[in-house]
Every structure is written in structure tokens, then in C-alpha cells.
Amino acid sequence: MASIYQYYARWIREGKLKVNSDWNKDLKIKFTVQDPCQIIRKSFGDEAADDLRFVVKSVVGEENFIDMTPNKSNNYCCGGGGGFLQSGYQDARRAYGKFKFDQIIETGADYCIAACHNCHAQIHDLAHHFGGNYSTVHLWTLICLSLGILGPNEREYLGDDLKEVNVFHPETAM
């Protein structure tokens, strides 16, 4: 048994998943990554966190990655996991999540990558609630973007800086 991050990393290393970060060389959009509690801290540990970072750096460029402090197995919970996101205790969830919000803001990153759906929803909500200047993006979205296969309908939640990356426009191809 392994996490999907470990599989992604293996497939990239083996050349089976041909991602690249060329799309971000000139844009220089900065990214940080959330370490999901269930997969990193409670299950696979720093080895999976290292693989997650390898995947992220492979799709956004090492020079465009800013790690949070603390990170990996010591990273803060987003405050939305374990069912808390759906619990109805919105004020408590956001108060707890303020630690994560401050941690993301401290990186100065334009985007926080969340590979876990609960983390994504919580981190997005924290940015909206506390007035954060970052966007939240799924890991698979960036993988697809780096492969040039991210469809237009999958870009709706992205910031304007990513909506047109690798998009073929037939009207301008002539």
C-alpha cells in the first residue's frame, strides 16, 4: 500500500508521467503545499511528504516552490479534516484554521496546493473568510496543466494567471 503521491513520484521518475514545469518558467507563479494529516502525519510520514514535494516541484519548478514552516510530519492541520469541515461548527473550524491561514500567508505564495479535498475546501474557505491573497488549487489540476491536458471547464476556479496556461486557441493559430 502507498499513497497516490508516492505513485505520482514513481511514475514521474520512471518517465511514465511526463510532467514538466516549463509553463511556469516565465510566469514565476509561487506555490506552497499543504501536507494532509491523514496521509503524511498519521500514515506515511516524511517519505510521502518528500515525494509530494518532488511531484510539486516537477510541475511548478523548484524555484517556484516555497515550503511552509513547520512542514511535512510537523505541519499544521488545516482544521477541516476528520469530518470537521462538515460538522457545522464553522466558527470553531475557522478559528482553528487561522493557524494554517497565517502559515500560508507567511510563505508569500500565490497558490496553496492541496492534494486532499477536505484541505482544499478548508484552505479556500480560510482565504475567503480572512481575506487571504492566495488561491487554492488541487494537485491533480497542476499535474494536468503541466501535461497540457487541463480542460477549460477544469479552470473555472483558477486565478486569472493560470486560466490561459497551455490553452490552444484555434482562432490565433493561423
JSON list of C-alpha atoms in Angstrom, two decimals:
[
{"chain": "A", "resi": 1, "resn": "MET", "atom": "CA", "xyz": [0.00, 0.00, 0.00]},
{"chain": "A", "resi": 2, "resn": "ALA", "atom": "CA", "xyz": [1.21, 3.50, -0.85]},
{"chain": "A", "resi": 3, "resn": "SER", "atom": "CA", "xyz": [-0.23, 6.98, -1.18]},
{"chain": "A", "resi": 4, "resn": "ILE", "atom": "CA", "xyz": [-1.04, 8.45, -4.58]},
{"chain": "A", "resi": 5, "resn": "TYR", "atom": "CA", "xyz": [1.80, 10.96, -4.03]},
{"chain": "A", "resi": 6, "resn": "GLN", "atom": "CA", "xyz": [4.25, 8.08, -3.89]},
{"chain": "A", "resi": 7, "resn": "TYR", "atom": "CA", "xyz": [2.80, 6.63, -7.10]},
{"chain": "A", "resi": 8, "resn": "TYR", "atom": "CA", "xyz": [2.93, 10.02, -8.87]},
{"chain": "A", "resi": 9, "resn": "ALA", "atom": "CA", "xyz": [6.58, 10.43, -7.81]},
{"chain": "A", "resi": 10, "resn": "ARG", "atom": "CA", "xyz": [7.47, 6.93, -9.00]},
{"chain": "A", "resi": 11, "resn": "TRP", "atom": "CA", "xyz": [5.70, 7.42, -12.33]},
{"chain": "A", "resi": 12, "resn": "ILE", "atom": "CA", "xyz": [7.49, 10.77, -12.87]},
{"chain": "A", "resi": 13, "resn": "ARG", "atom": "CA", "xyz": [10.88, 9.24, -12.00]},
{"chain": "A", "resi": 14, "resn": "GLU", "atom": "CA", "xyz": [10.21, 6.30, -14.34]},
{"chain": "A", "resi": 15, "resn": "GLY", "atom": "CA", "xyz": [9.13, 8.62, -17.16]},
{"chain": "A", "resi": 16, "resn": "LYS", "atom": "CA", "xyz": [5.59, 7.22, -17.24]},
{"chain": "A", "resi": 17, "resn": "LEU", "atom": "CA", "xyz": [4.03, 10.52, -16.14]},
{"chain": "A", "resi": 18, "resn": "LYS", "atom": "CA", "xyz": [5.69, 13.13, -18.34]},
{"chain": "A", "resi": 19, "resn": "VAL", "atom": "CA", "xyz": [5.05, 16.33, -16.39]},
{"chain": "A", "resi": 20, "resn": "ASN", "atom": "CA", "xyz": [7.18, 19.44, -16.66]},
{"chain": "A", "resi": 21, "resn": "SER", "atom": "CA", "xyz": [7.32, 22.94, -15.26]},
{"chain": "A", "resi": 22, "resn": "ASP", "atom": "CA", "xyz": [8.15, 24.83, -18.46]},
{"chain": "A", "resi": 23, "resn": "TRP", "atom": "CA", "xyz": [4.76, 26.58, -18.37]},
{"chain": "A", "resi": 24, "resn": "ASN", "atom": "CA", "xyz": [5.88, 28.42, -15.19]},
{"chain": "A", "resi": 25, "resn": "LYS", "atom": "CA", "xyz": [9.43, 29.45, -16.19]},
{"chain": "A", "resi": 26, "resn": "ASP", "atom": "CA", "xyz": [8.44, 32.94, -17.29]},
{"chain": "A", "resi": 27, "resn": "LEU", "atom": "CA", "xyz": [5.32, 33.32, -15.14]},
{"chain": "A", "resi": 28, "resn": "LYS", "atom": "CA", "xyz": [7.21, 32.53, -11.91]},
{"chain": "A", "resi": 29, "resn": "ILE", "atom": "CA", "xyz": [3.98, 31.87, -10.00]},
{"chain": "A", "resi": 30, "resn": "LYS", "atom": "CA", "xyz": [4.84, 30.80, -6.46]},
{"chain": "A", "resi": 31, "resn": "PHE", "atom": "CA", "xyz": [3.32, 27.74, -4.80]},
{"chain": "A", "resi": 32, "resn": "THR", "atom": "CA", "xyz": [3.29, 26.18, -1.37]},
{"chain": "A", "resi": 33, "resn": "VAL", "atom": "CA", "xyz": [1.82, 22.78, -0.44]},
{"chain": "A", "resi": 34, "resn": "GLN", "atom": "CA", "xyz": [-0.38, 21.51, 2.36]},
{"chain": "A", "resi": 35, "resn": "ASP", "atom": "CA", "xyz": [0.66, 18.22, 3.98]},
{"chain": "A", "resi": 36, "resn": "PRO", "atom": "CA", "xyz": [-2.60, 16.33, 4.58]},
{"chain": "A", "resi": 37, "resn": "CYS", "atom": "CA", "xyz": [-2.84, 14.92, 8.09]},
{"chain": "A", "resi": 38, "resn": "GLN", "atom": "CA", "xyz": [-4.22, 11.51, 7.17]},
{"chain": "A", "resi": 39, "resn": "ILE", "atom": "CA", "xyz": [-1.58, 10.70, 4.56]},
{"chain": "A", "resi": 40, "resn": "ILE", "atom": "CA", "xyz": [1.51, 12.46, 5.91]},
{"chain": "A", "resi": 41, "resn": "ARG", "atom": "CA", "xyz": [1.35, 12.85, 9.68]},
{"chain": "A", "resi": 42, "resn": "LYS", "atom": "CA", "xyz": [-0.89, 9.88, 10.53]},
{"chain": "A", "resi": 43, "resn": "SER", "atom": "CA", "xyz": [0.18, 7.37, 7.88]},
{"chain": "A", "resi": 44, "resn": "PHE", "atom": "CA", "xyz": [3.16, 7.52, 5.52]},
{"chain": "A", "resi": 45, "resn": "GLY", "atom": "CA", "xyz": [5.27, 10.25, 7.16]},
{"chain": "A", "resi": 46, "resn": "ASP", "atom": "CA", "xyz": [8.09, 12.33, 5.75]},
{"chain": "A", "resi": 47, "resn": "GLU", "atom": "CA", "xyz": [8.87, 9.85, 2.96]},
{"chain": "A", "resi": 48, "resn": "ALA", "atom": "CA", "xyz": [5.47, 10.55, 1.39]},
{"chain": "A", "resi": 49, "resn": "ALA", "atom": "CA", "xyz": [5.89, 14.28, 2.13]},
{"chain": "A", "resi": 50, "resn": "ASP", "atom": "CA", "xyz": [9.19, 14.24, 0.25]},
{"chain": "A", "resi": 51, "resn": "ASP", "atom": "CA", "xyz": [7.50, 12.51, -2.69]},
{"chain": "A", "resi": 52, "resn": "LEU", "atom": "CA", "xyz": [4.71, 15.11, -2.59]},
{"chain": "A", "resi": 53, "resn": "ARG", "atom": "CA", "xyz": [7.33, 17.88, -2.79]},
{"chain": "A", "resi": 54, "resn": "PHE", "atom": "CA", "xyz": [9.11, 16.10, -5.66]},
{"chain": "A", "resi": 55, "resn": "VAL", "atom": "CA", "xyz": [5.83, 15.99, -7.60]},
{"chain": "A", "resi": 56, "resn": "VAL", "atom": "CA", "xyz": [5.03, 19.64, -6.84]},
{"chain": "A", "resi": 57, "resn": "LYS", "atom": "CA", "xyz": [8.50, 20.83, -7.87]},
{"chain": "A", "resi": 58, "resn": "SER", "atom": "CA", "xyz": [8.25, 18.73, -11.04]},
{"chain": "A", "resi": 59, "resn": "VAL", "atom": "CA", "xyz": [5.06, 20.51, -12.11]},
{"chain": "A", "resi": 60, "resn": "VAL", "atom": "CA", "xyz": [5.69, 24.12, -10.91]},
{"chain": "A", "resi": 61, "resn": "GLY", "atom": "CA", "xyz": [9.50, 24.34, -10.88]},
{"chain": "A", "resi": 62, "resn": "GLU", "atom": "CA", "xyz": [11.75, 24.02, -7.85]},
{"chain": "A", "resi": 63, "resn": "GLU", "atom": "CA", "xyz": [12.49, 27.75, -7.96]},
{"chain": "A", "resi": 64, "resn": "ASN", "atom": "CA", "xyz": [8.74, 28.47, -7.66]},
{"chain": "A", "resi": 65, "resn": "PHE", "atom": "CA", "xyz": [8.13, 26.34, -4.57]},
{"chain": "A", "resi": 66, "resn": "ILE", "atom": "CA", "xyz": [8.07, 27.86, -1.08]},
{"chain": "A", "resi": 67, "resn": "ASP", "atom": "CA", "xyz": [7.75, 25.40, 1.79]},
{"chain": "A", "resi": 68, "resn": "MET", "atom": "CA", "xyz": [5.75, 26.16, 4.89]},
{"chain": "A", "resi": 69, "resn": "THR", "atom": "CA", "xyz": [7.35, 26.17, 8.33]},
{"chain": "A", "resi": 70, "resn": "PRO", "atom": "CA", "xyz": [6.86, 23.77, 10.04]},
{"chain": "A", "resi": 71, "resn": "ASN", "atom": "CA", "xyz": [6.27, 21.22, 7.31]},
{"chain": "A", "resi": 72, "resn": "LYS", "atom": "CA", "xyz": [5.98, 17.54, 6.46]},
{"chain": "A", "resi": 73, "resn": "SER", "atom": "CA", "xyz": [5.08, 15.45, 9.55]},
{"chain": "A", "resi": 74, "resn": "ASN", "atom": "CA", "xyz": [5.20, 18.58, 11.70]},
{"chain": "A", "resi": 75, "resn": "ASN", "atom": "CA", "xyz": [2.95, 20.71, 9.50]},
{"chain": "A", "resi": 76, "resn": "TYR", "atom": "CA", "xyz": [-0.21, 22.22, 10.97]},
{"chain": "A", "resi": 77, "resn": "CYS", "atom": "CA", "xyz": [-3.57, 20.68, 10.28]},
{"chain": "A", "resi": 78, "resn": "CYS", "atom": "CA", "xyz": [-5.78, 22.84, 8.07]},
{"chain": "A", "resi": 79, "resn": "GLY", "atom": "CA", "xyz": [-8.64, 22.47, 10.55]},
{"chain": "A", "resi": 80, "resn": "GLY", "atom": "CA", "xyz": [-11.07, 20.84, 8.13]},
{"chain": "A", "resi": 81, "resn": "GLY", "atom": "CA", "xyz": [-10.15, 17.17, 8.28]},
{"chain": "A", "resi": 82, "resn": "GLY", "atom": "CA", "xyz": [-11.68, 14.24, 10.08]},
{"chain": "A", "resi": 83, "resn": "GLY", "atom": "CA", "xyz": [-15.19, 15.41, 9.26]},
{"chain": "A", "resi": 84, "resn": "PHE", "atom": "CA", "xyz": [-14.74, 18.83, 10.89]},
{"chain": "A", "resi": 85, "resn": "LEU", "atom": "CA", "xyz": [-15.38, 20.55, 7.55]},
{"chain": "A", "resi": 86, "resn": "GLN", "atom": "CA", "xyz": [-18.91, 19.12, 7.52]},
{"chain": "A", "resi": 87, "resn": "SER", "atom": "CA", "xyz": [-19.50, 19.30, 11.27]},
{"chain": "A", "resi": 88, "resn": "GLY", "atom": "CA", "xyz": [-21.42, 22.55, 11.32]},
{"chain": "A", "resi": 89, "resn": "TYR", "atom": "CA", "xyz": [-19.02, 24.19, 13.78]},
{"chain": "A", "resi": 90, "resn": "GLN", "atom": "CA", "xyz": [-17.97, 26.82, 11.28]},
{"chain": "A", "resi": 91, "resn": "ASP", "atom": "CA", "xyz": [-16.65, 29.40, 13.77]},
{"chain": "A", "resi": 92, "resn": "ALA", "atom": "CA", "xyz": [-14.54, 26.83, 15.64]},
{"chain": "A", "resi": 93, "resn": "ARG", "atom": "CA", "xyz": [-13.23, 25.35, 12.38]},
{"chain": "A", "resi": 94, "resn": "ARG", "atom": "CA", "xyz": [-12.18, 28.76, 11.13]},
{"chain": "A", "resi": 95, "resn": "ALA", "atom": "CA", "xyz": [-10.62, 29.74, 14.47]},
{"chain": "A", "resi": 96, "resn": "TYR", "atom": "CA", "xyz": [-8.54, 26.56, 14.47]},
{"chain": "A", "resi": 97, "resn": "GLY", "atom": "CA", "xyz": [-7.74, 27.05, 10.77]},
{"chain": "A", "resi": 98, "resn": "LYS", "atom": "CA", "xyz": [-6.34, 30.53, 11.44]},
{"chain": "A", "resi": 99, "resn": "PHE", "atom": "CA", "xyz": [-3.01, 28.83, 12.28]},
{"chain": "A", "resi": 100, "resn": "LYS", "atom": "CA", "xyz": [-2.96, 27.34, 8.77]},
{"chain": "A", "resi": 101, "resn": "PHE", "atom": "CA", "xyz": [-4.07, 30.62, 7.18]},
{"chain": "A", "resi": 102, "resn": "ASP", "atom": "CA", "xyz": [-1.23, 32.54, 8.87]},
{"chain": "A", "resi": 103, "resn": "GLN", "atom": "CA", "xyz": [1.25, 29.84, 7.88]},
{"chain": "A", "resi": 104, "resn": "ILE", "atom": "CA", "xyz": [0.22, 30.07, 4.21]},
{"chain": "A", "resi": 105, "resn": "ILE", "atom": "CA", "xyz": [0.31, 33.89, 4.22]},
{"chain": "A", "resi": 106, "resn": "GLU", "atom": "CA", "xyz": [3.80, 33.81, 5.72]},
{"chain": "A", "resi": 107, "resn": "THR", "atom": "CA", "xyz": [5.11, 31.94, 2.65]},
{"chain": "A", "resi": 108, "resn": "GLY", "atom": "CA", "xyz": [4.00, 34.72, 0.30]},
{"chain": "A", "resi": 109, "resn": "ALA", "atom": "CA", "xyz": [2.90, 32.06, -2.20]},
{"chain": "A", "resi": 110, "resn": "ASP", "atom": "CA", "xyz": [0.31, 32.86, -4.85]},
{"chain": "A", "resi": 111, "resn": "TYR", "atom": "CA", "xyz": [-1.26, 29.40, -4.54]},
{"chain": "A", "resi": 112, "resn": "CYS", "atom": "CA", "xyz": [-1.60, 26.74, -1.88]},
{"chain": "A", "resi": 113, "resn": "ILE", "atom": "CA", "xyz": [-1.66, 23.26, -3.39]},
{"chain": "A", "resi": 114, "resn": "ALA", "atom": "CA", "xyz": [-3.98, 20.90, -1.59]},
{"chain": "A", "resi": 115, "resn": "ALA", "atom": "CA", "xyz": [-3.96, 17.27, -2.58]},
{"chain": "A", "resi": 116, "resn": "CYS", "atom": "CA", "xyz": [-6.78, 16.42, -0.15]},
{"chain": "A", "resi": 117, "resn": "HIS", "atom": "CA", "xyz": [-10.33, 17.56, -0.95]},
{"chain": "A", "resi": 118, "resn": "ASN", "atom": "CA", "xyz": [-11.11, 18.49, 2.68]},
{"chain": "A", "resi": 119, "resn": "CYS", "atom": "CA", "xyz": [-7.88, 20.52, 2.89]},
{"chain": "A", "resi": 120, "resn": "HIS", "atom": "CA", "xyz": [-8.73, 22.23, -0.40]},
{"chain": "A", "resi": 121, "resn": "ALA", "atom": "CA", "xyz": [-12.22, 23.27, 0.74]},
{"chain": "A", "resi": 122, "resn": "GLN", "atom": "CA", "xyz": [-10.98, 24.42, 4.16]},
{"chain": "A", "resi": 123, "resn": "ILE", "atom": "CA", "xyz": [-7.96, 26.35, 2.85]},
{"chain": "A", "resi": 124, "resn": "HIS", "atom": "CA", "xyz": [-10.11, 28.02, 0.19]},
{"chain": "A", "resi": 125, "resn": "ASP", "atom": "CA", "xyz": [-12.67, 28.99, 2.83]},
{"chain": "A", "resi": 126, "resn": "LEU", "atom": "CA", "xyz": [-9.96, 30.36, 5.12]},
{"chain": "A", "resi": 127, "resn": "ALA", "atom": "CA", "xyz": [-8.65, 32.61, 2.32]},
{"chain": "A", "resi": 128, "resn": "HIS", "atom": "CA", "xyz": [-12.14, 33.92, 1.65]},
{"chain": "A", "resi": 129, "resn": "HIS", "atom": "CA", "xyz": [-13.04, 34.36, 5.33]},
{"chain": "A", "resi": 130, "resn": "PHE", "atom": "CA", "xyz": [-9.80, 36.03, 6.46]},
{"chain": "A", "resi": 131, "resn": "GLY", "atom": "CA", "xyz": [-9.16, 37.96, 3.22]},
{"chain": "A", "resi": 132, "resn": "GLY", "atom": "CA", "xyz": [-6.14, 35.97, 2.05]},
{"chain": "A", "resi": 133, "resn": "ASN", "atom": "CA", "xyz": [-4.35, 36.91, -1.14]},
{"chain": "A", "resi": 134, "resn": "TYR", "atom": "CA", "xyz": [-3.67, 33.31, -2.24]},
{"chain": "A", "resi": 135, "resn": "SER", "atom": "CA", "xyz": [-5.71, 30.87, -4.31]},
{"chain": "A", "resi": 136, "resn": "THR", "atom": "CA", "xyz": [-6.14, 27.18, -3.61]},
{"chain": "A", "resi": 137, "resn": "VAL", "atom": "CA", "xyz": [-5.51, 24.54, -6.25]},
{"chain": "A", "resi": 138, "resn": "HIS", "atom": "CA", "xyz": [-5.77, 20.75, -6.38]},
{"chain": "A", "resi": 139, "resn": "LEU", "atom": "CA", "xyz": [-2.58, 18.81, -7.06]},
{"chain": "A", "resi": 140, "resn": "TRP", "atom": "CA", "xyz": [-4.19, 16.89, -9.92]},
{"chain": "A", "resi": 141, "resn": "THR", "atom": "CA", "xyz": [-5.13, 20.21, -11.57]},
{"chain": "A", "resi": 142, "resn": "LEU", "atom": "CA", "xyz": [-1.47, 21.23, -11.74]},
{"chain": "A", "resi": 143, "resn": "ILE", "atom": "CA", "xyz": [-0.45, 17.78, -12.95]},
{"chain": "A", "resi": 144, "resn": "CYS", "atom": "CA", "xyz": [-2.98, 18.03, -15.79]},
{"chain": "A", "resi": 145, "resn": "LEU", "atom": "CA", "xyz": [-1.92, 21.62, -16.54]},
{"chain": "A", "resi": 146, "resn": "SER", "atom": "CA", "xyz": [1.72, 20.55, -16.75]},
{"chain": "A", "resi": 147, "resn": "LEU", "atom": "CA", "xyz": [0.74, 17.75, -19.15]},
{"chain": "A", "resi": 148, "resn": "GLY", "atom": "CA", "xyz": [-1.22, 20.19, -21.33]},
{"chain": "A", "resi": 149, "resn": "ILE", "atom": "CA", "xyz": [-4.48, 18.29, -20.80]},
{"chain": "A", "resi": 150, "resn": "LEU", "atom": "CA", "xyz": [-6.38, 20.56, -18.40]},
{"chain": "A", "resi": 151, "resn": "GLY", "atom": "CA", "xyz": [-9.77, 21.27, -19.94]},
{"chain": "A", "resi": 152, "resn": "PRO", "atom": "CA", "xyz": [-11.47, 24.68, -19.98]},
{"chain": "A", "resi": 153, "resn": "ASN", "atom": "CA", "xyz": [-14.19, 23.57, -17.56]},
{"chain": "A", "resi": 154, "resn": "GLU", "atom": "CA", "xyz": [-11.50, 22.48, -15.08]},
{"chain": "A", "resi": 155, "resn": "ARG", "atom": "CA", "xyz": [-10.02, 26.00, -14.98]},
{"chain": "A", "resi": 156, "resn": "GLU", "atom": "CA", "xyz": [-13.02, 27.88, -13.67]},
{"chain": "A", "resi": 157, "resn": "TYR", "atom": "CA", "xyz": [-11.77, 28.08, -10.10]},
{"chain": "A", "resi": 158, "resn": "LEU", "atom": "CA", "xyz": [-8.21, 29.06, -11.03]},
{"chain": "A", "resi": 159, "resn": "GLY", "atom": "CA", "xyz": [-6.85, 32.58, -10.77]},
{"chain": "A", "resi": 160, "resn": "ASP", "atom": "CA", "xyz": [-6.58, 34.63, -13.96]},
{"chain": "A", "resi": 161, "resn": "ASP", "atom": "CA", "xyz": [-2.83, 33.94, -14.02]},
{"chain": "A", "resi": 162, "resn": "LEU", "atom": "CA", "xyz": [-3.46, 30.21, -14.68]},
{"chain": "A", "resi": 163, "resn": "LYS", "atom": "CA", "xyz": [-6.68, 30.19, -16.71]},
{"chain": "A", "resi": 164, "resn": "GLU", "atom": "CA", "xyz": [-4.95, 30.52, -20.09]},
{"chain": "A", "resi": 165, "resn": "VAL", "atom": "CA", "xyz": [-1.80, 28.45, -19.48]},
{"chain": "A", "resi": 166, "resn": "ASN", "atom": "CA", "xyz": [-1.32, 25.82, -22.22]},
{"chain": "A", "resi": 167, "resn": "VAL", "atom": "CA", "xyz": [-4.72, 26.60, -23.76]},
{"chain": "A", "resi": 168, "resn": "PHE", "atom": "CA", "xyz": [-4.87, 26.17, -27.52]},
{"chain": "A", "resi": 169, "resn": "HIS", "atom": "CA", "xyz": [-6.85, 28.92, -29.23]},
{"chain": "A", "resi": 170, "resn": "PRO", "atom": "CA", "xyz": [-7.63, 27.90, -32.84]},
{"chain": "A", "resi": 171, "resn": "GLU", "atom": "CA", "xyz": [-8.51, 31.46, -33.84]},
{"chain": "A", "resi": 172, "resn": "THR", "atom": "CA", "xyz": [-4.96, 32.66, -33.04]},
{"chain": "A", "resi": 173, "resn": "ALA", "atom": "CA", "xyz": [-3.15, 29.67, -34.57]},
{"chain": "A", "resi": 174, "resn": "MET", "atom": "CA", "xyz": [-3.41, 30.93, -38.15]}
]
